[in-house]
Tab-separated table of C-alpha atoms in Angstrom:
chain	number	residue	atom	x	y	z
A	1	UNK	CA	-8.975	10.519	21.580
A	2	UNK	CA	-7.084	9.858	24.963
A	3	UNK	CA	-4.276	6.913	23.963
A	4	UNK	CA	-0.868	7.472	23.309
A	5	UNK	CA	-0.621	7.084	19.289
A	6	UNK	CA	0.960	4.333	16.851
A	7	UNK	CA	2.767	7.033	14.136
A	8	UNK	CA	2.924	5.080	11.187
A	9	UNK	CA	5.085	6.106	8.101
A	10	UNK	CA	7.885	9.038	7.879
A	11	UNK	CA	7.983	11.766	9.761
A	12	UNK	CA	5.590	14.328	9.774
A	13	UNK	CA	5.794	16.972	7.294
A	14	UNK	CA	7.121	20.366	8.753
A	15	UNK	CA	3.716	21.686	7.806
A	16	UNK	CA	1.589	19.543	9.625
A	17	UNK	CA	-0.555	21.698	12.121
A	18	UNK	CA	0.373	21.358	16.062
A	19	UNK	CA	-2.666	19.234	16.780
A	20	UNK	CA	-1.117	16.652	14.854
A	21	UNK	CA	0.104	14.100	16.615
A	22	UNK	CA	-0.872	10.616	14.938
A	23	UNK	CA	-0.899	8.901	10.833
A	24	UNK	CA	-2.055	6.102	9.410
A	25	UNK	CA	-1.487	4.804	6.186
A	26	UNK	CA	-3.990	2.468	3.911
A	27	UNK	CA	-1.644	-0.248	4.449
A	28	UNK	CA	-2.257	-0.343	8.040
A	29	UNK	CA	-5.498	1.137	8.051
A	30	UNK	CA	-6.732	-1.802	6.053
A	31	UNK	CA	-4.597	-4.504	8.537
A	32	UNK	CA	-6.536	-2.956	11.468
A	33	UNK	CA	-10.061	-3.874	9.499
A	34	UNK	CA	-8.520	-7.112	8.366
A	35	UNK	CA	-7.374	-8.426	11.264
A	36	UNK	CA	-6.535	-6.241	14.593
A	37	UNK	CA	-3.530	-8.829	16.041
A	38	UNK	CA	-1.795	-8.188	12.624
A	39	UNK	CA	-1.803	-4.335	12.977
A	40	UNK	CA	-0.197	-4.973	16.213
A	41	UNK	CA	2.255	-7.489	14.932
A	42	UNK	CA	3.071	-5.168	12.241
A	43	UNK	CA	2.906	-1.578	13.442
A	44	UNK	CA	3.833	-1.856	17.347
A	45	UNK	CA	6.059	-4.968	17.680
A	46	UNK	CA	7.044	-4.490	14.437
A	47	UNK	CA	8.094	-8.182	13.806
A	48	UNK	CA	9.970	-8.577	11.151
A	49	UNK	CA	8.109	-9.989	7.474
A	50	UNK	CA	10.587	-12.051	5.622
A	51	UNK	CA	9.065	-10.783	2.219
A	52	UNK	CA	7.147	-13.668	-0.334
A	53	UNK	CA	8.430	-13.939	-3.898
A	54	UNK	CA	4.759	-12.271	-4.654
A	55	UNK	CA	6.037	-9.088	-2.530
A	56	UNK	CA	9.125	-8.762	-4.136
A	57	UNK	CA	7.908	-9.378	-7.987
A	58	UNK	CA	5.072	-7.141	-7.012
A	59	UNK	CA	7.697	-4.671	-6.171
A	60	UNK	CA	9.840	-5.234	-9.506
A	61	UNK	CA	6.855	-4.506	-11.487
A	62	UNK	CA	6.230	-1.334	-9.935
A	63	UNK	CA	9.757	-0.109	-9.785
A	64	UNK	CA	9.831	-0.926	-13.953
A	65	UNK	CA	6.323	0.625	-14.504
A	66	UNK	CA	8.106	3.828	-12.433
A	67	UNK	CA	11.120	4.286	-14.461
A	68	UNK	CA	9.111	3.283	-18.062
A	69	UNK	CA	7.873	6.739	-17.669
A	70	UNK	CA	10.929	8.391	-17.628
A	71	UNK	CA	11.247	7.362	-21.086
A	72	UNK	CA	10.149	9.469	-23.828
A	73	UNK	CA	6.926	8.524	-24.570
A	74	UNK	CA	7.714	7.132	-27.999
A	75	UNK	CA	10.210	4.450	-26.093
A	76	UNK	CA	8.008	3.745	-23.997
A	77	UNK	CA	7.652	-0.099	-25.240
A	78	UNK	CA	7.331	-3.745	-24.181
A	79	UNK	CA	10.964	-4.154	-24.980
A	80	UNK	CA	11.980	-1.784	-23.351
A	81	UNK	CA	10.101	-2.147	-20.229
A	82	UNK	CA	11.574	-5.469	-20.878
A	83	UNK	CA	15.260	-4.116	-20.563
A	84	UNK	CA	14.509	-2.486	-17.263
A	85	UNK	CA	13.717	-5.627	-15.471
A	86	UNK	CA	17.098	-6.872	-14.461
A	87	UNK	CA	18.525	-3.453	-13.794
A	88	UNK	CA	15.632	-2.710	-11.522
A	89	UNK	CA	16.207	-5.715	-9.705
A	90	UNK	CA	19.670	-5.131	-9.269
A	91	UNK	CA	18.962	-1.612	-8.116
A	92	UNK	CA	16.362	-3.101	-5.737
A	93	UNK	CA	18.401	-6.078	-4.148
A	94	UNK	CA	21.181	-3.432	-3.534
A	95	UNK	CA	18.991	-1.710	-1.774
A	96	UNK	CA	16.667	-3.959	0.085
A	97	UNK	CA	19.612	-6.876	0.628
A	98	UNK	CA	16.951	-8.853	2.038
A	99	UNK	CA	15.494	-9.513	-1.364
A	100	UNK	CA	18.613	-11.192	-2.060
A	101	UNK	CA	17.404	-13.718	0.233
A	102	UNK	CA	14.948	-15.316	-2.098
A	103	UNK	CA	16.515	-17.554	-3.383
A	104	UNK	CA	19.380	-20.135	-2.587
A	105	UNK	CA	22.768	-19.192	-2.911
A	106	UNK	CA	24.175	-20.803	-6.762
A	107	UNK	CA	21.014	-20.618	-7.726
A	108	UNK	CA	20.789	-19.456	-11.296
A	109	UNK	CA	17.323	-21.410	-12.511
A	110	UNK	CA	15.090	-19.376	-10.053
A	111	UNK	CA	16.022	-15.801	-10.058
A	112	UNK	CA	15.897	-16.174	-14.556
A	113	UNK	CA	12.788	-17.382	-14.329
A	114	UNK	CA	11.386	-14.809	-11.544
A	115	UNK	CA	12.834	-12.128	-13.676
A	116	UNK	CA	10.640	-13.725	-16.679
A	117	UNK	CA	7.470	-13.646	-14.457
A	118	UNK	CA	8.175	-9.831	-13.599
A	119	UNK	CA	8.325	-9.318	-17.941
A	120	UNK	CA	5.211	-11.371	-18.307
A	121	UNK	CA	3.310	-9.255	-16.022
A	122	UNK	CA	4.336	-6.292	-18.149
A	123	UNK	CA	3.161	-8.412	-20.735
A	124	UNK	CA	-0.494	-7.984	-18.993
A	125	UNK	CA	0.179	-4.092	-18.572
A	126	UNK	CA	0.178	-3.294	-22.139
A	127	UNK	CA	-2.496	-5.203	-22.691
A	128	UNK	CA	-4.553	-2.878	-20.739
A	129	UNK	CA	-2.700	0.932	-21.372
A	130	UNK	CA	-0.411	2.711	-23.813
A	131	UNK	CA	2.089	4.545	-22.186
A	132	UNK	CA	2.878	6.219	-25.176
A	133	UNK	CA	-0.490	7.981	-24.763
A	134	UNK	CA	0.003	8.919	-21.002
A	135	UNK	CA	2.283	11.756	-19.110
A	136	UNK	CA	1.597	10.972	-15.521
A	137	UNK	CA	1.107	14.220	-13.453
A	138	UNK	CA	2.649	12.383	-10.648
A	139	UNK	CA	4.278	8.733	-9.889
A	140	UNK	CA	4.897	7.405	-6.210
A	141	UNK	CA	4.280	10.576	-4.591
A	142	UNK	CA	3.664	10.716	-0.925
A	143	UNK	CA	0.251	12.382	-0.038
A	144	UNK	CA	-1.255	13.579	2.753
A	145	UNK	CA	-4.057	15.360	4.621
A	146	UNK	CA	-5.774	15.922	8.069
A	147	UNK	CA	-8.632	14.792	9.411
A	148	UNK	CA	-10.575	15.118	12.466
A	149	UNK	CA	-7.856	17.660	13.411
A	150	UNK	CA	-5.514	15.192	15.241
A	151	UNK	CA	-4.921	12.179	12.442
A	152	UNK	CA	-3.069	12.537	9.419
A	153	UNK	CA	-4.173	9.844	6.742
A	154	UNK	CA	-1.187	9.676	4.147
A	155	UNK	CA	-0.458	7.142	1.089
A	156	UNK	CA	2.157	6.677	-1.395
A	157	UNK	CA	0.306	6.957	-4.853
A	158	UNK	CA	1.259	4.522	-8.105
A	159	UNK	CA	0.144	7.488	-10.602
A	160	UNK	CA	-1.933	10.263	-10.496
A	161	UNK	CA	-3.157	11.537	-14.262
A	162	UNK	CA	-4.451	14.536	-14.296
A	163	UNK	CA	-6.858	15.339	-17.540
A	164	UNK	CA	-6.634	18.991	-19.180
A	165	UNK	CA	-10.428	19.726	-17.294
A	166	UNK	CA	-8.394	18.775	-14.194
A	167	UNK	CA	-10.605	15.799	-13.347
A	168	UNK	CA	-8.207	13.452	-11.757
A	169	UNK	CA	-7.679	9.506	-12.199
A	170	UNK	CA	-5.792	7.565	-9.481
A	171	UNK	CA	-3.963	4.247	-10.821
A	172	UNK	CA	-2.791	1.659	-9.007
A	173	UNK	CA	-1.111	-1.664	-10.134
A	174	UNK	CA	-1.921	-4.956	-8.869
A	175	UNK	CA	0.156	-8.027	-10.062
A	176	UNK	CA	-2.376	-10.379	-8.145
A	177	UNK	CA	-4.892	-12.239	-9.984
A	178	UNK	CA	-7.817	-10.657	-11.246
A	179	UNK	CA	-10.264	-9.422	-7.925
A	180	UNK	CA	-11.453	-11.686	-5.225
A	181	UNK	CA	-13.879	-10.224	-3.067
A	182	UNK	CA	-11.717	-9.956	-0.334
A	183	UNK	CA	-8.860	-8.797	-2.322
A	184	UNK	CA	-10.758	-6.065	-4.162
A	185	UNK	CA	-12.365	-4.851	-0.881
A	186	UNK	CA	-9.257	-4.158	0.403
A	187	UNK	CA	-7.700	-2.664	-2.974
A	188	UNK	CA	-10.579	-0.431	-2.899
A	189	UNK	CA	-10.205	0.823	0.696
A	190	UNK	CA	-6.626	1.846	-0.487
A	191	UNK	CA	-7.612	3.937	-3.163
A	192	UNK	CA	-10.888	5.673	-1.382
A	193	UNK	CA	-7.969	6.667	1.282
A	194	UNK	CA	-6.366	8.544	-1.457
A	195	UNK	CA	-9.308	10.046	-2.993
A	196	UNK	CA	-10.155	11.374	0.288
A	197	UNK	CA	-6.382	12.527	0.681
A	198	UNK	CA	-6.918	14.407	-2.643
A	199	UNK	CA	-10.440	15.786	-1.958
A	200	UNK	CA	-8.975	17.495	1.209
A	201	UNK	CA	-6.006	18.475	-0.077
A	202	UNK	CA	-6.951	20.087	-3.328
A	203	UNK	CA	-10.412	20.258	-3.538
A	204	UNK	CA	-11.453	17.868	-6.201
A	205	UNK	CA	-13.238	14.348	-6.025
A	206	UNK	CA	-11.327	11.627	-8.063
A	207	UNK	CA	-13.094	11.249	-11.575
A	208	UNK	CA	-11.905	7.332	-11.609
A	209	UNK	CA	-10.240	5.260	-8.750
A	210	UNK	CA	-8.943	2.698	-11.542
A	211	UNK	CA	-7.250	-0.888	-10.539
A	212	UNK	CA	-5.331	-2.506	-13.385
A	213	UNK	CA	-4.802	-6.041	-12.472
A	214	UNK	CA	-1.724	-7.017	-14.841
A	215	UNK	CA	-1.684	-10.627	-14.465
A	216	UNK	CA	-4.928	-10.968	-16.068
A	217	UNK	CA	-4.786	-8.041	-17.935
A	218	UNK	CA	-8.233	-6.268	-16.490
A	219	UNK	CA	-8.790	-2.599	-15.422
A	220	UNK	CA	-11.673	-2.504	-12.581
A	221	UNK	CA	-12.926	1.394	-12.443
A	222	UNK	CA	-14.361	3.175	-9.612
A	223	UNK	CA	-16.485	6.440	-9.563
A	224	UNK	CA	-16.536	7.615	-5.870
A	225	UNK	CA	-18.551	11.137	-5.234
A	226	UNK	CA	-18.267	13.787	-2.101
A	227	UNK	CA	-21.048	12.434	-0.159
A	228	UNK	CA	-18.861	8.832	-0.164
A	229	UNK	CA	-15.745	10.219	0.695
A	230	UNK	CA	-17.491	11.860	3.836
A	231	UNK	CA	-18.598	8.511	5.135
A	232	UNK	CA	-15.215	7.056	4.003
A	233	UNK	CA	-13.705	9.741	5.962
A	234	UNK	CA	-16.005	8.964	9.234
A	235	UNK	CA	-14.790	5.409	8.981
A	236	UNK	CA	-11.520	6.379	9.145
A	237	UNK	CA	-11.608	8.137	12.249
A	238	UNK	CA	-13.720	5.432	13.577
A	239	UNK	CA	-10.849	2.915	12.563
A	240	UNK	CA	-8.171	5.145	14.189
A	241	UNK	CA	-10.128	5.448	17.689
A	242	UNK	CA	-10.581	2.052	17.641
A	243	UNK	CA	-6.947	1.407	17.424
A	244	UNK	CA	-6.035	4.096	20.003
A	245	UNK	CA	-8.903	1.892	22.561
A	246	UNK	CA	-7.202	-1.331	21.244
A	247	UNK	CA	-3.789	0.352	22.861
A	248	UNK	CA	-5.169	2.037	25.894
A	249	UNK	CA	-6.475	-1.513	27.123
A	250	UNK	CA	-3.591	-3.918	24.866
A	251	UNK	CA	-6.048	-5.664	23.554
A	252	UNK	CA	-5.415	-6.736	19.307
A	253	UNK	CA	-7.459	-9.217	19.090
A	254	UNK	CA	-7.174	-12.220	15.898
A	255	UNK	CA	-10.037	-11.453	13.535
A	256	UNK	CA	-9.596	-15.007	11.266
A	257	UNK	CA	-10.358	-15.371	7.593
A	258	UNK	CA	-9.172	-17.008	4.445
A	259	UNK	CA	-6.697	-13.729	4.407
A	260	UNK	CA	-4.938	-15.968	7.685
A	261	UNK	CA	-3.409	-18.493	4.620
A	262	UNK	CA	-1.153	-15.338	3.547
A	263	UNK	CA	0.123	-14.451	7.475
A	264	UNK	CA	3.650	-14.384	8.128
A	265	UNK	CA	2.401	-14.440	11.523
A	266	UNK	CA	0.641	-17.661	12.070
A	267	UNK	CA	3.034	-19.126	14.891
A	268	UNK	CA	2.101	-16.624	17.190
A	269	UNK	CA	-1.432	-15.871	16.474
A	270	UNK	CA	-3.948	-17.983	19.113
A	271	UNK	CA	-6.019	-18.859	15.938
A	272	UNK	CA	-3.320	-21.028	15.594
A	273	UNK	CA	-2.203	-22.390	19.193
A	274	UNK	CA	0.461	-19.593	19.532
A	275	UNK	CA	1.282	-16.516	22.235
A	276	UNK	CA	1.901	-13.389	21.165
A	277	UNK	CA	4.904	-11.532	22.228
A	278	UNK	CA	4.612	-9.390	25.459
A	279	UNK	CA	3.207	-5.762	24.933
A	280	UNK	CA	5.829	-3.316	24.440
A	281	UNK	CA	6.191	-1.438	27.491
A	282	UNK	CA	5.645	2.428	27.678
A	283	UNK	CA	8.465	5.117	27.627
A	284	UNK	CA	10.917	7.498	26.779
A	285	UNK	CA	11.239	6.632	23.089
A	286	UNK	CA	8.567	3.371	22.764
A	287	UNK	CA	7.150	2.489	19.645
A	288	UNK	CA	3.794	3.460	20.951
A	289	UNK	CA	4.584	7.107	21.260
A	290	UNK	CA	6.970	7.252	18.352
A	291	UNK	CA	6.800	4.856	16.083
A	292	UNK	CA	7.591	5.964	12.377
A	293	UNK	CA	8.682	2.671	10.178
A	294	UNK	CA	9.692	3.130	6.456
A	295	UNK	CA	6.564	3.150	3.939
A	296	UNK	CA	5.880	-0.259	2.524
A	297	UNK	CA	7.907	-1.451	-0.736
A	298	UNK	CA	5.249	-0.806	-3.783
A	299	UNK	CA	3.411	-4.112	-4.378
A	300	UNK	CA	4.575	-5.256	-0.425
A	301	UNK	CA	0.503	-5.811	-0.266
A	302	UNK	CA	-0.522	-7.798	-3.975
């Protein structure tokens, strides 16, 4: 490994080793395999996403599904995941202003009804679990590990349950449609990333990598073992030193796919007739060499 490195994420934890000195996250892991000219777009010009009423219900749903365990596990109903909808999304727009964008100012029709999609997708949630049943061992927690001595591959889990053996079950929530092959490929890359976090971390292969798809109310399970994780783990790497070569020489290039009908990128992409922006020069202080962006919003890729 000989380029200068795109950090991606928050800073490095204080107890990272000294050899650290690059991360990568699912998220752009996965935008790297998808497409190369998007990892750029997103990770080293960092062009700004104006985010999709998807993104931001996507978001909602996982910021209610978050809190709903806070509850005591006998309140833990559809009404009153119901009656954390609008707070959440006041909490969220406060926070993220840009979410207040959505929609047209006077507009009163379309944020009620996108605040009745985000219930009807809890709708699909219970239709799958009982929270009542469930004490998460951990919700939106930041994990990370080291590989290959210089990378550090972190993720920001939906829910960890842990059983009383200690096997462990990673959950993440998907407000998409029920799985497309390219959809689930990629939804599956995310959660082998965290297994393999886990695995090196603490020592234990995931029991279940499990995908609940709430708008269609399906669960799609995954088994992964050691000997997967290891090649998951070589791809990885692979993926990162392609994206340090990709740097050295500035060279992203547009991968196209049906995937291009979701790009917020389009009008600079030369799949579609545009230029992309100059390469960020090198320096004291470039993106390039220090580049840490805030983790993606929960549901930012449904």
């Amino acid at each position: 490994m000989t380029a200068e490195p795109v950090i991606d994420g928050q800073d490095l934890p204080t107890a990272a080793p000294p050899t650290v000195r690059a991360s990568l996250s699912p998220s752009r892991a996965a935008d790297f395999k998808t497409c190369p000219l998007l990892y750029r777009f997103r990770s080293i010009d960092r062009l700004p996403e104006r985010p999709t009423m998807e993104q931001a219900r996507g978001t909602l749903v996982h910021a209610v599904l978050e809190r709903l365990f806070d509850l005591p596990a006998a309140a833990r109903t559809p009404r009153s995941a119901g009656d954390l909808v609008a707070p959440q999304w006041d909490r969220l727009v406060t926070e993220q202003p840009e979410l207040g964008t959505l929609f047209a100012e006077g507009d009163v029709s379309g944020p009620a009804e996108f605040l009745r999609s985000a219930a009807a997708l809890l709708e699909g949630y219970f239709a799958v679990e009982d929270p009542r049943r469930l004490e998460p061992a951990e919700r939106e927690a930041l994990i990370s590990a080291v590989v290959d001595e210089e990378l550090l591959i972190r993720g920001y889990l939906d829910r960890l349950d842990v059983a009383p053996d200690g096997a462990l079950r990673v959950v993440d929530y998907k407000t998409g449609g029920a799985p497309r092959e390219a959809f689930e490929a990629r939804a599956l890359f995310q959660l082998k990333f965290y297994a393999l976090v886990l695995w090196r971390t603490r020592g234990v292969v995931p029991r279940v990598l499990r995908l609940l798809y709430l708008r269609d109310a399906e669960v799609c399970d995954y088994t992964p073992d050691a000997e997967e994780l290891m090649r998951f783990e070589r791809t990885v790497v692979a993926l990162w030193q392609a994206i340090e070569q990709a740097t050295e020489r500035q060279d992203f290039r547009p991968r196209p796919s049906r995937l291009c009908d979701w790009c917020a990128h389009q009008a600079l992409c030369p799949s579609f007739g545009g230029t992309p922006p100059p390469f960020p020069a090198a320096g004291a202080g470039d993106p390039l060499t220090d580049a840490r962006s805030r983790p993606a919003a929960p549901g930012a890729d449904e």
